């Protein structure tokens, strides 16, 4: 899918939906869009300053210029020594004071952005209701009041999945960590910021929770199956604070077009499981992260063994990528590990900002004993007096409410609700159903890649059946 199609389908909606926005809609929507863009602009501005100062302080080119500067002024009597000391103090001040404060400011901007976006979309919406299904497990990111590095896996239905997981994450953490004005006060006074629980998404060769410039660069010019190597992931986890990490193994957002493509490909790949409510999962991010966890816990993993099912999976992934991304070319296959070379991006530069100084001791990585598996489905509640009962399979014309599975756009979710007497302006309610299941992580740490892939595939089989069950059993009652 091209960028224009993606932007239209998942960000602003179809052209019909877009044309239905009138002046009042734009007057209410524009301030929110400007607010979100303001976060992006300020974050990008501070990031640029930080990157420039780091370049001046650490690049080999600038270090050579510093050396030439020192040599020149060392030959000038009286004021030469003063000039040398002045530059040294300026560089030291930027390294010790300015760059760390910019990094703190960037963290505060990201937290404010996430909290603000959650408020716009899920927290303060009467016509957007989030329900946790019965039988779901409770989210727990803490042990003995200490935050743990926690893995979450989730199906992908909408761009709003990122915000929804943030919403669930914030609700599961104590509110004391997310006092926005307290963060600003600490930043203004130059005090240390609290070590708040952080959520990151692993994808596009990045660990992120903000649409920063280097992430957008990967989205525009790279492939979404881009991964981080286990070594880089381990370095990131050791160098940074404990964090929750969310993965979308489906990679692409589930849509009717991709579902049709997948069903056609299933006819050519009999060894690959058929999914009707999900896309076939990609494994590399999951296996890389589990390998990093195993290394941190010093657990020896079983050796990998090639098999025909694994090769069929890789070929199946390649065929999907060819159809979704026309720019990807098929390489000659020889039924070996070279069929699908993993797309590994060297992100070691990400560690520069978070490297521990000689005075800082690395914090222990506390790994949560459970993996949390999210199943998300969005429904639109529609009233009809001449429709079919799609829920119970009744072909007779009926009158009443129906649930329609949707992939809500960003514009649709951030648009504020307005009280209006004009029924034509009333928006159909959106219901978000979430099921949460936890799995013990300890047995998985010794698995090889093939066993991990099979485990994840089995979870997707369960998830596919669960979505089908939710569709059949959910009921809409009116008071």
Short mmCIF file of C-alpha atoms in Angstrom, two decimals:
data_model
loop_
_atom_site.label_atom_id
_atom_site.label_comp_id
_atom_site.label_asym_id
_atom_site.label_seq_id
_atom_site.Cartn_x
_atom_site.Cartn_y
_atom_site.Cartn_z
CA UNK A 1 0.00 0.00 0.00
CA UNK A 2 1.39 3.39 -1.01
CA UNK A 3 1.72 6.29 1.41
CA UNK A 4 -1.23 8.18 -0.11
CA UNK A 5 -3.49 5.12 0.16
CA UNK A 6 -2.30 4.44 3.71
CA UNK A 7 -2.91 8.07 4.73
CA UNK A 8 -6.38 8.02 3.20
CA UNK A 9 -7.41 4.61 4.55
CA UNK A 10 -6.05 4.71 8.08
CA UNK A 11 -5.49 8.39 8.95
CA UNK A 12 -8.24 10.58 7.43
CA UNK A 13 -10.72 8.00 6.14
CA UNK A 14 -12.16 7.40 2.70
CA UNK A 15 -12.85 10.29 0.34
CA UNK A 16 -16.57 9.96 1.07
CA UNK A 17 -15.93 10.33 4.81
CA UNK A 18 -13.52 13.19 4.21
CA UNK A 19 -16.04 15.13 2.09
CA UNK A 20 -18.68 14.75 4.80
CA UNK A 21 -16.65 16.94 7.16
CA UNK A 22 -18.18 20.41 7.19
CA UNK A 23 -16.95 23.72 8.64
CA UNK A 24 -18.06 22.91 12.19
CA UNK A 25 -16.20 19.58 12.04
CA UNK A 26 -13.01 21.29 10.89
CA UNK A 27 -13.34 24.03 13.53
CA UNK A 28 -13.46 21.38 16.24
CA UNK A 29 -10.84 19.10 14.67
CA UNK A 30 -8.21 21.70 13.69
CA UNK A 31 -7.15 22.69 17.25
CA UNK A 32 -6.52 19.06 18.10
CA UNK A 33 -4.51 18.48 14.93
CA UNK A 34 -2.46 21.61 15.60
CA UNK A 35 -1.84 20.45 19.18
CA UNK A 36 -0.52 17.08 18.01
CA UNK A 37 1.60 18.74 15.32
CA UNK A 38 2.93 21.13 17.99
CA UNK A 39 4.22 18.19 20.01
CA UNK A 40 5.91 16.82 16.89
CA UNK A 41 7.43 20.20 15.96
CA UNK A 42 8.83 20.92 19.44
CA UNK A 43 10.15 17.37 19.79
CA UNK A 44 11.82 17.55 16.37
CA UNK A 45 13.32 20.98 17.19
CA UNK A 46 14.83 19.79 20.50
CA UNK A 47 16.02 16.57 18.86
CA UNK A 48 17.80 18.53 16.13
CA UNK A 49 19.56 20.71 18.71
CA UNK A 50 20.59 17.65 20.74
CA UNK A 51 21.91 15.81 17.67
CA UNK A 52 23.84 18.90 16.55
CA UNK A 53 25.44 19.39 19.99
CA UNK A 54 26.38 15.71 20.16
CA UNK A 55 27.92 16.01 16.70
CA UNK A 56 29.96 19.04 17.79
CA UNK A 57 31.14 17.24 20.93
CA UNK A 58 31.85 13.74 19.64
CA UNK A 59 32.30 13.60 15.85
CA UNK A 60 35.81 12.93 14.55
CA UNK A 61 35.54 15.93 12.20
CA UNK A 62 34.77 18.35 15.03
CA UNK A 63 37.42 16.78 17.25
CA UNK A 64 39.99 17.54 14.56
CA UNK A 65 38.75 21.13 14.41
CA UNK A 66 39.06 21.38 18.20
CA UNK A 67 42.64 20.13 17.96
CA UNK A 68 43.50 22.68 15.27
CA UNK A 69 41.87 25.38 17.38
CA UNK A 70 43.97 24.45 20.42
CA UNK A 71 47.17 24.35 18.38
CA UNK A 72 46.49 27.76 16.90
CA UNK A 73 45.76 29.52 20.21
CA UNK A 74 48.58 27.75 22.02
CA UNK A 75 50.97 29.87 19.93
CA UNK A 76 49.26 33.11 20.91
CA UNK A 77 50.60 34.60 24.16
CA UNK A 78 48.38 35.88 27.02
CA UNK A 79 44.91 35.38 25.50
CA UNK A 80 45.65 32.03 23.84
CA UNK A 81 45.34 30.01 27.04
CA UNK A 82 42.09 31.84 27.91
CA UNK A 83 40.59 30.99 24.49
CA UNK A 84 41.48 27.32 24.88
CA UNK A 85 39.94 27.13 28.36
CA UNK A 86 36.80 28.97 27.17
CA UNK A 87 36.09 26.45 24.39
CA UNK A 88 36.76 23.55 26.73
CA UNK A 89 34.29 24.93 29.29
CA UNK A 90 31.62 25.52 26.65
CA UNK A 91 31.94 21.97 25.32
CA UNK A 92 31.91 20.56 28.82
CA UNK A 93 28.82 22.59 29.75
CA UNK A 94 26.90 21.39 26.69
CA UNK A 95 27.87 17.78 27.42
CA UNK A 96 27.06 17.83 31.15
CA UNK A 97 24.16 20.28 31.29
CA UNK A 98 22.48 21.14 28.00
CA UNK A 99 22.31 17.71 26.31
CA UNK A 100 20.98 15.87 29.43
CA UNK A 101 18.37 18.60 29.96
CA UNK A 102 17.30 18.33 26.32
CA UNK A 103 16.93 14.56 26.75
CA UNK A 104 14.77 15.15 29.84
CA UNK A 105 12.65 17.65 27.90
CA UNK A 106 12.17 15.10 25.11
CA UNK A 107 10.98 12.50 27.62
CA UNK A 108 8.47 14.95 29.09
CA UNK A 109 7.18 15.88 25.61
CA UNK A 110 6.67 12.21 24.75
CA UNK A 111 4.76 11.53 28.00
CA UNK A 112 2.57 14.62 27.51
CA UNK A 113 1.87 13.58 23.92
CA UNK A 114 0.83 10.07 24.93
CA UNK A 115 -1.40 11.27 27.78
CA UNK A 116 -2.98 13.97 25.61
CA UNK A 117 -3.68 11.57 22.73
CA UNK A 118 -5.24 9.03 25.11
CA UNK A 119 -7.54 11.76 26.46
CA UNK A 120 -8.58 12.76 22.93
CA UNK A 121 -9.38 9.24 21.76
CA UNK A 122 -10.47 6.86 24.52
CA UNK A 123 -10.51 8.44 27.96
CA UNK A 124 -12.99 11.27 27.52
CA UNK A 125 -15.31 9.92 24.85
CA UNK A 126 -18.90 8.95 25.65
CA UNK A 127 -19.46 7.29 22.28
CA UNK A 128 -16.25 5.26 22.40
CA UNK A 129 -16.60 2.50 24.97
CA UNK A 130 -13.74 0.14 25.84
CA UNK A 131 -14.71 -3.24 27.32
CA UNK A 132 -12.45 -5.92 28.75
CA UNK A 133 -14.02 -9.30 28.02
CA UNK A 134 -14.99 -11.65 30.84
CA UNK A 135 -12.27 -14.15 31.63
CA UNK A 136 -9.47 -11.72 30.81
CA UNK A 137 -6.39 -11.73 33.02
CA UNK A 138 -5.35 -8.64 34.97
CA UNK A 139 -2.40 -6.59 33.72
CA UNK A 140 0.40 -6.43 36.26
CA UNK A 141 3.66 -4.69 35.42
CA UNK A 142 4.99 -4.52 39.00
CA UNK A 143 6.56 -6.89 41.48
CA UNK A 144 7.33 -5.64 44.99
CA UNK A 145 6.47 -2.13 43.74
CA UNK A 146 9.21 -2.35 41.11
CA UNK A 147 8.41 -2.02 37.42
CA UNK A 148 9.34 -5.00 35.26
CA UNK A 149 10.29 -5.32 31.61
CA UNK A 150 7.11 -6.81 30.16
CA UNK A 151 6.37 -8.23 26.72
CA UNK A 152 2.95 -7.69 25.15
CA UNK A 153 1.80 -9.17 21.83
CA UNK A 154 -1.28 -7.91 20.01
CA UNK A 155 -3.22 -8.28 16.76
CA UNK A 156 -3.31 -5.17 14.54
CA UNK A 157 -6.68 -3.66 13.55
CA UNK A 158 -6.06 0.10 13.39
CA UNK A 159 -3.44 2.82 13.74
CA UNK A 160 -5.30 3.62 16.95
CA UNK A 161 -4.01 0.33 18.41
CA UNK A 162 -0.92 2.25 19.54
CA UNK A 163 -3.03 4.72 21.50
CA UNK A 164 -5.31 2.00 22.85
CA UNK A 165 -2.39 0.05 24.31
CA UNK A 166 -1.09 3.28 25.84
CA UNK A 167 -4.56 3.78 27.36
CA UNK A 168 -4.54 0.28 28.90
CA UNK A 169 -0.97 0.77 30.08
CA UNK A 170 -1.69 4.07 31.85
CA UNK A 171 -4.80 2.59 33.51
CA UNK A 172 -2.71 -0.29 34.86
CA UNK A 173 0.00 1.95 36.35
CA UNK A 174 -0.33 4.20 39.43
CA UNK A 175 -1.38 7.73 38.49
CA UNK A 176 1.36 9.22 40.68
CA UNK A 177 3.86 8.54 37.91
CA UNK A 178 2.03 10.68 35.35
CA UNK A 179 1.40 14.08 36.94
CA UNK A 180 2.02 16.28 33.88
CA UNK A 181 2.49 19.55 35.77
CA UNK A 182 4.85 17.96 38.28
CA UNK A 183 7.03 16.82 35.39
CA UNK A 184 7.17 20.38 34.05
CA UNK A 185 8.07 21.76 37.49
CA UNK A 186 10.90 19.27 37.93
CA UNK A 187 12.17 20.04 34.43
CA UNK A 188 12.06 23.79 35.08
CA UNK A 189 13.95 23.45 38.37
CA UNK A 190 16.54 21.13 36.84
CA UNK A 191 15.62 18.28 39.18
CA UNK A 192 15.89 14.61 38.29
CA UNK A 193 12.76 13.25 36.65
CA UNK A 194 11.00 10.28 38.27
CA UNK A 195 11.70 6.90 36.73
CA UNK A 196 8.18 6.45 35.42
CA UNK A 197 7.07 3.20 33.77
CA UNK A 198 7.57 3.45 30.02
CA UNK A 199 5.87 1.71 27.14
CA UNK A 200 7.67 1.15 23.84
CA UNK A 201 6.58 -0.43 20.57
CA UNK A 202 9.02 -2.64 18.68
CA UNK A 203 8.76 -2.25 14.91
CA UNK A 204 10.27 -0.60 11.85
CA UNK A 205 13.74 -1.35 13.29
CA UNK A 206 12.99 0.92 16.28
CA UNK A 207 11.77 0.96 19.84
CA UNK A 208 9.43 3.96 19.90
CA UNK A 209 6.32 5.56 21.36
CA UNK A 210 6.39 8.87 19.50
CA UNK A 211 6.34 9.72 15.75
CA UNK A 212 9.88 11.08 15.74
CA UNK A 213 11.79 11.94 12.60
CA UNK A 214 14.01 8.87 12.38
CA UNK A 215 10.96 6.62 12.78
CA UNK A 216 9.12 8.44 9.97
CA UNK A 217 12.23 8.05 7.81
CA UNK A 218 12.08 4.26 8.28
CA UNK A 219 8.34 4.21 7.57
CA UNK A 220 8.77 6.13 4.31
CA UNK A 221 11.94 4.45 3.02
CA UNK A 222 12.24 1.07 4.75
CA UNK A 223 10.16 -2.07 5.16
CA UNK A 224 7.95 -2.74 8.19
CA UNK A 225 9.58 -6.16 8.70
CA UNK A 226 12.81 -4.38 9.61
CA UNK A 227 14.06 -5.76 12.92
CA UNK A 228 16.61 -5.15 15.63
CA UNK A 229 19.16 -7.88 16.29
CA UNK A 230 19.08 -9.71 19.66
CA UNK A 231 22.43 -8.13 20.53
CA UNK A 232 21.13 -4.59 19.99
CA UNK A 233 17.94 -5.36 21.88
CA UNK A 234 19.93 -6.69 24.83
CA UNK A 235 22.13 -3.57 24.83
CA UNK A 236 19.04 -1.34 24.79
CA UNK A 237 17.40 -3.23 27.65
CA UNK A 238 20.55 -3.19 29.78
CA UNK A 239 21.38 0.46 29.10
CA UNK A 240 17.88 1.85 29.63
CA UNK A 241 15.31 1.56 32.39
CA UNK A 242 12.89 -1.37 32.55
CA UNK A 243 10.00 -0.88 30.14
CA UNK A 244 6.93 -2.56 28.70
CA UNK A 245 7.41 -3.63 25.07
CA UNK A 246 4.49 -4.17 22.68
CA UNK A 247 4.75 -6.08 19.39
CA UNK A 248 2.29 -6.38 16.51
CA UNK A 249 3.30 -9.70 14.88
CA UNK A 250 0.82 -9.11 12.06
CA UNK A 251 3.00 -6.14 10.95
CA UNK A 252 0.33 -4.83 8.55
CA UNK A 253 -3.09 -3.63 9.66
CA UNK A 254 -5.79 -6.21 9.02
CA UNK A 255 -7.97 -5.13 6.08
CA UNK A 256 -10.35 -6.72 3.60
CA UNK A 257 -7.81 -6.42 0.76
CA UNK A 258 -5.00 -8.11 2.70
CA UNK A 259 -7.38 -10.80 3.91
CA UNK A 260 -8.31 -11.64 0.30
CA UNK A 261 -4.63 -11.71 -0.71
CA UNK A 262 -3.82 -14.02 2.19
CA UNK A 263 -6.64 -16.45 1.35
CA UNK A 264 -5.48 -16.68 -2.26
CA UNK A 265 -1.91 -17.40 -1.14
CA UNK A 266 -3.10 -20.08 1.27
CA UNK A 267 -4.13 -22.15 -1.74
CA UNK A 268 -0.49 -22.31 -2.85
CA UNK A 269 0.97 -22.97 0.62
CA UNK A 270 -0.79 -25.98 2.20
CA UNK A 271 1.68 -26.07 5.12
CA UNK A 272 0.61 -22.59 6.31
CA UNK A 273 -2.33 -22.19 8.68
CA UNK A 274 -5.46 -20.44 7.37
CA UNK A 275 -6.58 -17.37 9.32
CA UNK A 276 -9.92 -15.66 8.73
CA UNK A 277 -9.85 -12.79 11.24
CA UNK A 278 -6.09 -12.20 11.39
CA UNK A 279 -3.06 -11.88 9.18
CA UNK A 280 -0.37 -14.53 9.42
CA UNK A 281 2.16 -13.39 12.08
CA UNK A 282 5.77 -12.40 11.40
CA UNK A 283 8.19 -13.94 13.86
CA UNK A 284 11.49 -12.07 13.73
CA UNK A 285 10.82 -9.29 16.26
CA UNK A 286 9.35 -11.82 18.68
CA UNK A 287 12.19 -14.33 18.40
CA UNK A 288 14.85 -11.58 18.57
CA UNK A 289 13.37 -10.18 21.77
CA UNK A 290 13.01 -13.63 23.35
CA UNK A 291 16.65 -14.35 22.45
CA UNK A 292 17.66 -11.11 24.18
CA UNK A 293 15.65 -12.10 27.27
CA UNK A 294 17.33 -15.53 27.31
CA UNK A 295 20.75 -13.89 27.13
CA UNK A 296 19.93 -11.50 29.98
CA UNK A 297 18.70 -14.41 32.14
CA UNK A 298 21.69 -16.60 31.09
CA UNK A 299 19.39 -19.36 29.85
CA UNK A 300 20.78 -21.69 27.22
CA UNK A 301 18.52 -22.07 24.19
CA UNK A 302 17.98 -25.17 22.10
CA UNK A 303 19.60 -25.29 18.68
CA UNK A 304 17.61 -24.38 15.58
CA UNK A 305 16.76 -27.02 13.00
CA UNK A 306 15.57 -26.31 9.48
CA UNK A 307 12.33 -27.89 8.34
CA UNK A 308 9.98 -27.65 5.40
CA UNK A 309 7.23 -25.89 7.39
CA UNK A 310 9.63 -23.11 8.33
CA UNK A 311 10.62 -22.67 4.70
CA UNK A 312 6.95 -22.57 3.67
CA UNK A 313 6.32 -19.83 6.23
CA UNK A 314 9.22 -17.78 4.91
CA UNK A 315 8.05 -18.16 1.32
CA UNK A 316 4.50 -17.28 2.37
CA UNK A 317 5.76 -14.09 4.06
CA UNK A 318 7.77 -13.18 0.98
CA UNK A 319 4.77 -13.61 -1.31
CA UNK A 320 2.61 -11.39 0.91
CA UNK A 321 5.34 -8.74 0.94
CA UNK A 322 5.59 -8.88 -2.85
CA UNK A 323 1.87 -8.21 -3.22
CA UNK A 324 1.65 -5.58 -0.50
CA UNK A 325 4.86 -3.79 -1.51
CA UNK A 326 5.38 -3.85 -5.25
CA UNK A 327 8.94 -2.58 -4.86
CA UNK A 328 10.13 -5.82 -3.20
CA UNK A 329 11.79 -8.19 -5.69
CA UNK A 330 11.81 -11.94 -5.30
CA UNK A 331 15.28 -13.45 -4.91
CA UNK A 332 16.13 -16.94 -6.25
CA UNK A 333 15.12 -19.52 -3.68
CA UNK A 334 17.06 -22.67 -2.87
CA UNK A 335 15.12 -23.92 0.18
CA UNK A 336 17.80 -22.81 2.62
CA UNK A 337 18.15 -20.18 5.31
CA UNK A 338 18.94 -17.69 2.54
CA UNK A 339 15.34 -17.67 1.32
CA UNK A 340 14.37 -14.82 3.58
CA UNK A 341 17.42 -13.05 4.97
CA UNK A 342 16.38 -11.20 8.12
CA UNK A 343 16.24 -7.44 7.67
CA UNK A 344 18.49 -6.29 10.50
CA UNK A 345 19.10 -2.61 11.02
CA UNK A 346 22.11 -1.48 13.01
CA UNK A 347 20.65 0.82 15.65
CA UNK A 348 23.66 1.04 17.92
CA UNK A 349 23.51 4.83 17.64
CA UNK A 350 20.33 4.68 19.72
CA UNK A 351 22.47 3.75 22.70
CA UNK A 352 24.48 6.97 22.61
CA UNK A 353 21.86 8.99 24.48
CA UNK A 354 21.32 6.35 27.16
CA UNK A 355 24.82 5.02 27.74
CA UNK A 356 25.72 4.88 31.37
CA UNK A 357 28.56 7.09 32.47
CA UNK A 358 31.39 5.79 34.62
CA UNK A 359 29.51 7.02 37.71
CA UNK A 360 26.24 5.29 36.84
CA UNK A 361 25.61 1.64 37.55
CA UNK A 362 23.42 -0.22 35.04
CA UNK A 363 20.05 -1.07 36.53
CA UNK A 364 19.09 -4.75 36.62
CA UNK A 365 16.66 -5.89 33.94
CA UNK A 366 13.66 -7.35 35.77
CA UNK A 367 11.72 -9.52 33.32
CA UNK A 368 8.01 -10.03 34.00
CA UNK A 369 7.22 -13.76 34.46
CA UNK A 370 4.24 -13.36 32.10
CA UNK A 371 3.71 -12.41 28.46
CA UNK A 372 0.42 -10.55 27.94
CA UNK A 373 -1.54 -11.39 24.79
CA UNK A 374 -4.05 -8.74 23.64
CA UNK A 375 -6.90 -9.45 21.24
CA UNK A 376 -8.54 -6.25 19.97
CA UNK A 377 -11.67 -5.84 17.86
CA UNK A 378 -13.40 -2.54 16.97
CA UNK A 379 -17.15 -2.48 16.37
CA UNK A 380 -19.47 0.23 15.17
CA UNK A 381 -22.99 0.06 16.64
CA UNK A 382 -25.50 0.76 13.86
CA UNK A 383 -29.26 0.88 13.94
CA UNK A 384 -31.10 -0.50 10.95
CA UNK A 385 -34.72 -1.19 10.12
CA UNK A 386 -34.01 -3.14 6.93
CA UNK A 387 -30.86 -5.12 7.55
CA UNK A 388 -29.79 -8.73 8.05
CA UNK A 389 -28.76 -10.23 11.36
CA UNK A 390 -25.07 -10.80 10.67
CA UNK A 391 -24.40 -11.71 14.29
CA UNK A 392 -26.63 -14.77 14.50
CA UNK A 393 -26.56 -15.67 10.83
CA UNK A 394 -30.26 -14.94 10.27
CA UNK A 395 -30.93 -13.97 6.65
CA UNK A 396 -34.35 -12.53 7.43
CA UNK A 397 -34.79 -8.77 7.34
CA UNK A 398 -34.80 -7.46 10.89
CA UNK A 399 -35.05 -4.18 12.73
CA UNK A 400 -32.59 -3.24 15.45
CA UNK A 401 -28.91 -2.73 16.28
CA UNK A 402 -26.04 -4.41 14.49
CA UNK A 403 -22.31 -4.61 15.23
CA UNK A 404 -20.00 -3.97 12.30
CA UNK A 405 -16.28 -4.70 12.55
CA UNK A 406 -14.29 -1.60 11.58
CA UNK A 407 -10.78 -0.15 11.48
CA UNK A 408 -11.33 3.39 12.82
CA UNK A 409 -9.17 6.15 11.40
CA UNK A 410 -7.12 8.63 13.42
CA UNK A 411 -9.33 11.56 12.34
CA UNK A 412 -12.42 9.66 13.44
CA UNK A 413 -11.02 8.92 16.88
CA UNK A 414 -9.56 12.34 17.73
CA UNK A 415 -12.59 14.30 16.52
CA UNK A 416 -14.36 15.74 19.59
CA UNK A 417 -17.93 14.86 20.37
CA UNK A 418 -20.40 17.69 19.90
CA UNK A 419 -23.94 17.91 21.19
CA UNK A 420 -26.20 18.57 18.22
CA UNK A 421 -29.91 18.51 17.59
CA UNK A 422 -29.24 17.52 14.00
CA UNK A 423 -29.54 13.72 13.96
CA UNK A 424 -27.53 13.58 10.75
CA UNK A 425 -24.50 14.79 12.69
CA UNK A 426 -24.82 12.09 15.32
CA UNK A 427 -21.95 9.60 15.18
CA UNK A 428 -22.58 5.89 15.56
CA UNK A 429 -21.03 4.62 18.82
CA UNK A 430 -17.79 2.63 18.68
CA UNK A 431 -17.26 -0.37 20.94
CA UNK A 432 -13.76 -1.72 21.53
CA UNK A 433 -13.59 -5.30 22.79
CA UNK A 434 -10.33 -6.44 24.38
CA UNK A 435 -9.35 -9.84 25.67
CA UNK A 436 -6.16 -10.20 27.72
CA UNK A 437 -4.50 -13.53 28.35
CA UNK A 438 -1.19 -14.09 30.11
CA UNK A 439 1.34 -16.83 29.40
CA UNK A 440 4.34 -17.88 31.47
CA UNK A 441 7.56 -16.70 29.87
CA UNK A 442 10.05 -18.93 31.69
CA UNK A 443 9.51 -22.11 29.61
CA UNK A 444 9.79 -20.10 26.37
CA UNK A 445 13.24 -18.71 27.15
CA UNK A 446 14.87 -22.08 26.37
CA UNK A 447 12.96 -22.54 23.09
CA UNK A 448 14.74 -22.30 19.76
CA UNK A 449 13.40 -20.06 17.02
CA UNK A 450 11.31 -22.80 15.40
CA UNK A 451 9.59 -23.64 18.70
CA UNK A 452 8.94 -19.95 19.40
CA UNK A 453 7.44 -19.52 15.93
CA UNK A 454 5.18 -22.52 16.48
CA UNK A 455 4.14 -21.17 19.90
CA UNK A 456 3.25 -17.78 18.41
CA UNK A 457 1.38 -19.44 15.55
CA UNK A 458 -0.69 -21.43 18.06
CA UNK A 459 -1.54 -18.23 19.92
CA UNK A 460 -2.79 -16.76 16.64
CA UNK A 461 -4.96 -19.84 16.06
CA UNK A 462 -6.54 -19.30 19.48
CA UNK A 463 -6.92 -15.58 18.77
CA UNK A 464 -8.64 -16.25 15.43
CA UNK A 465 -11.18 -18.51 17.15
CA UNK A 466 -11.65 -15.98 19.95
CA UNK A 467 -12.53 -13.18 17.52
CA UNK A 468 -15.03 -15.48 15.83
CA UNK A 469 -16.54 -16.31 19.23
CA UNK A 470 -16.78 -12.65 20.23
CA UNK A 471 -18.57 -11.85 16.99
CA UNK A 472 -21.16 -14.56 17.61
CA UNK A 473 -21.75 -14.01 21.31
CA UNK A 474 -21.64 -10.27 21.79
CA UNK A 475 -25.09 -8.71 22.19
CA UNK A 476 -26.37 -5.16 22.07
CA UNK A 477 -29.03 -4.32 24.63
CA UNK A 478 -30.98 -1.10 24.82
CA UNK A 479 -32.51 0.41 27.91
#
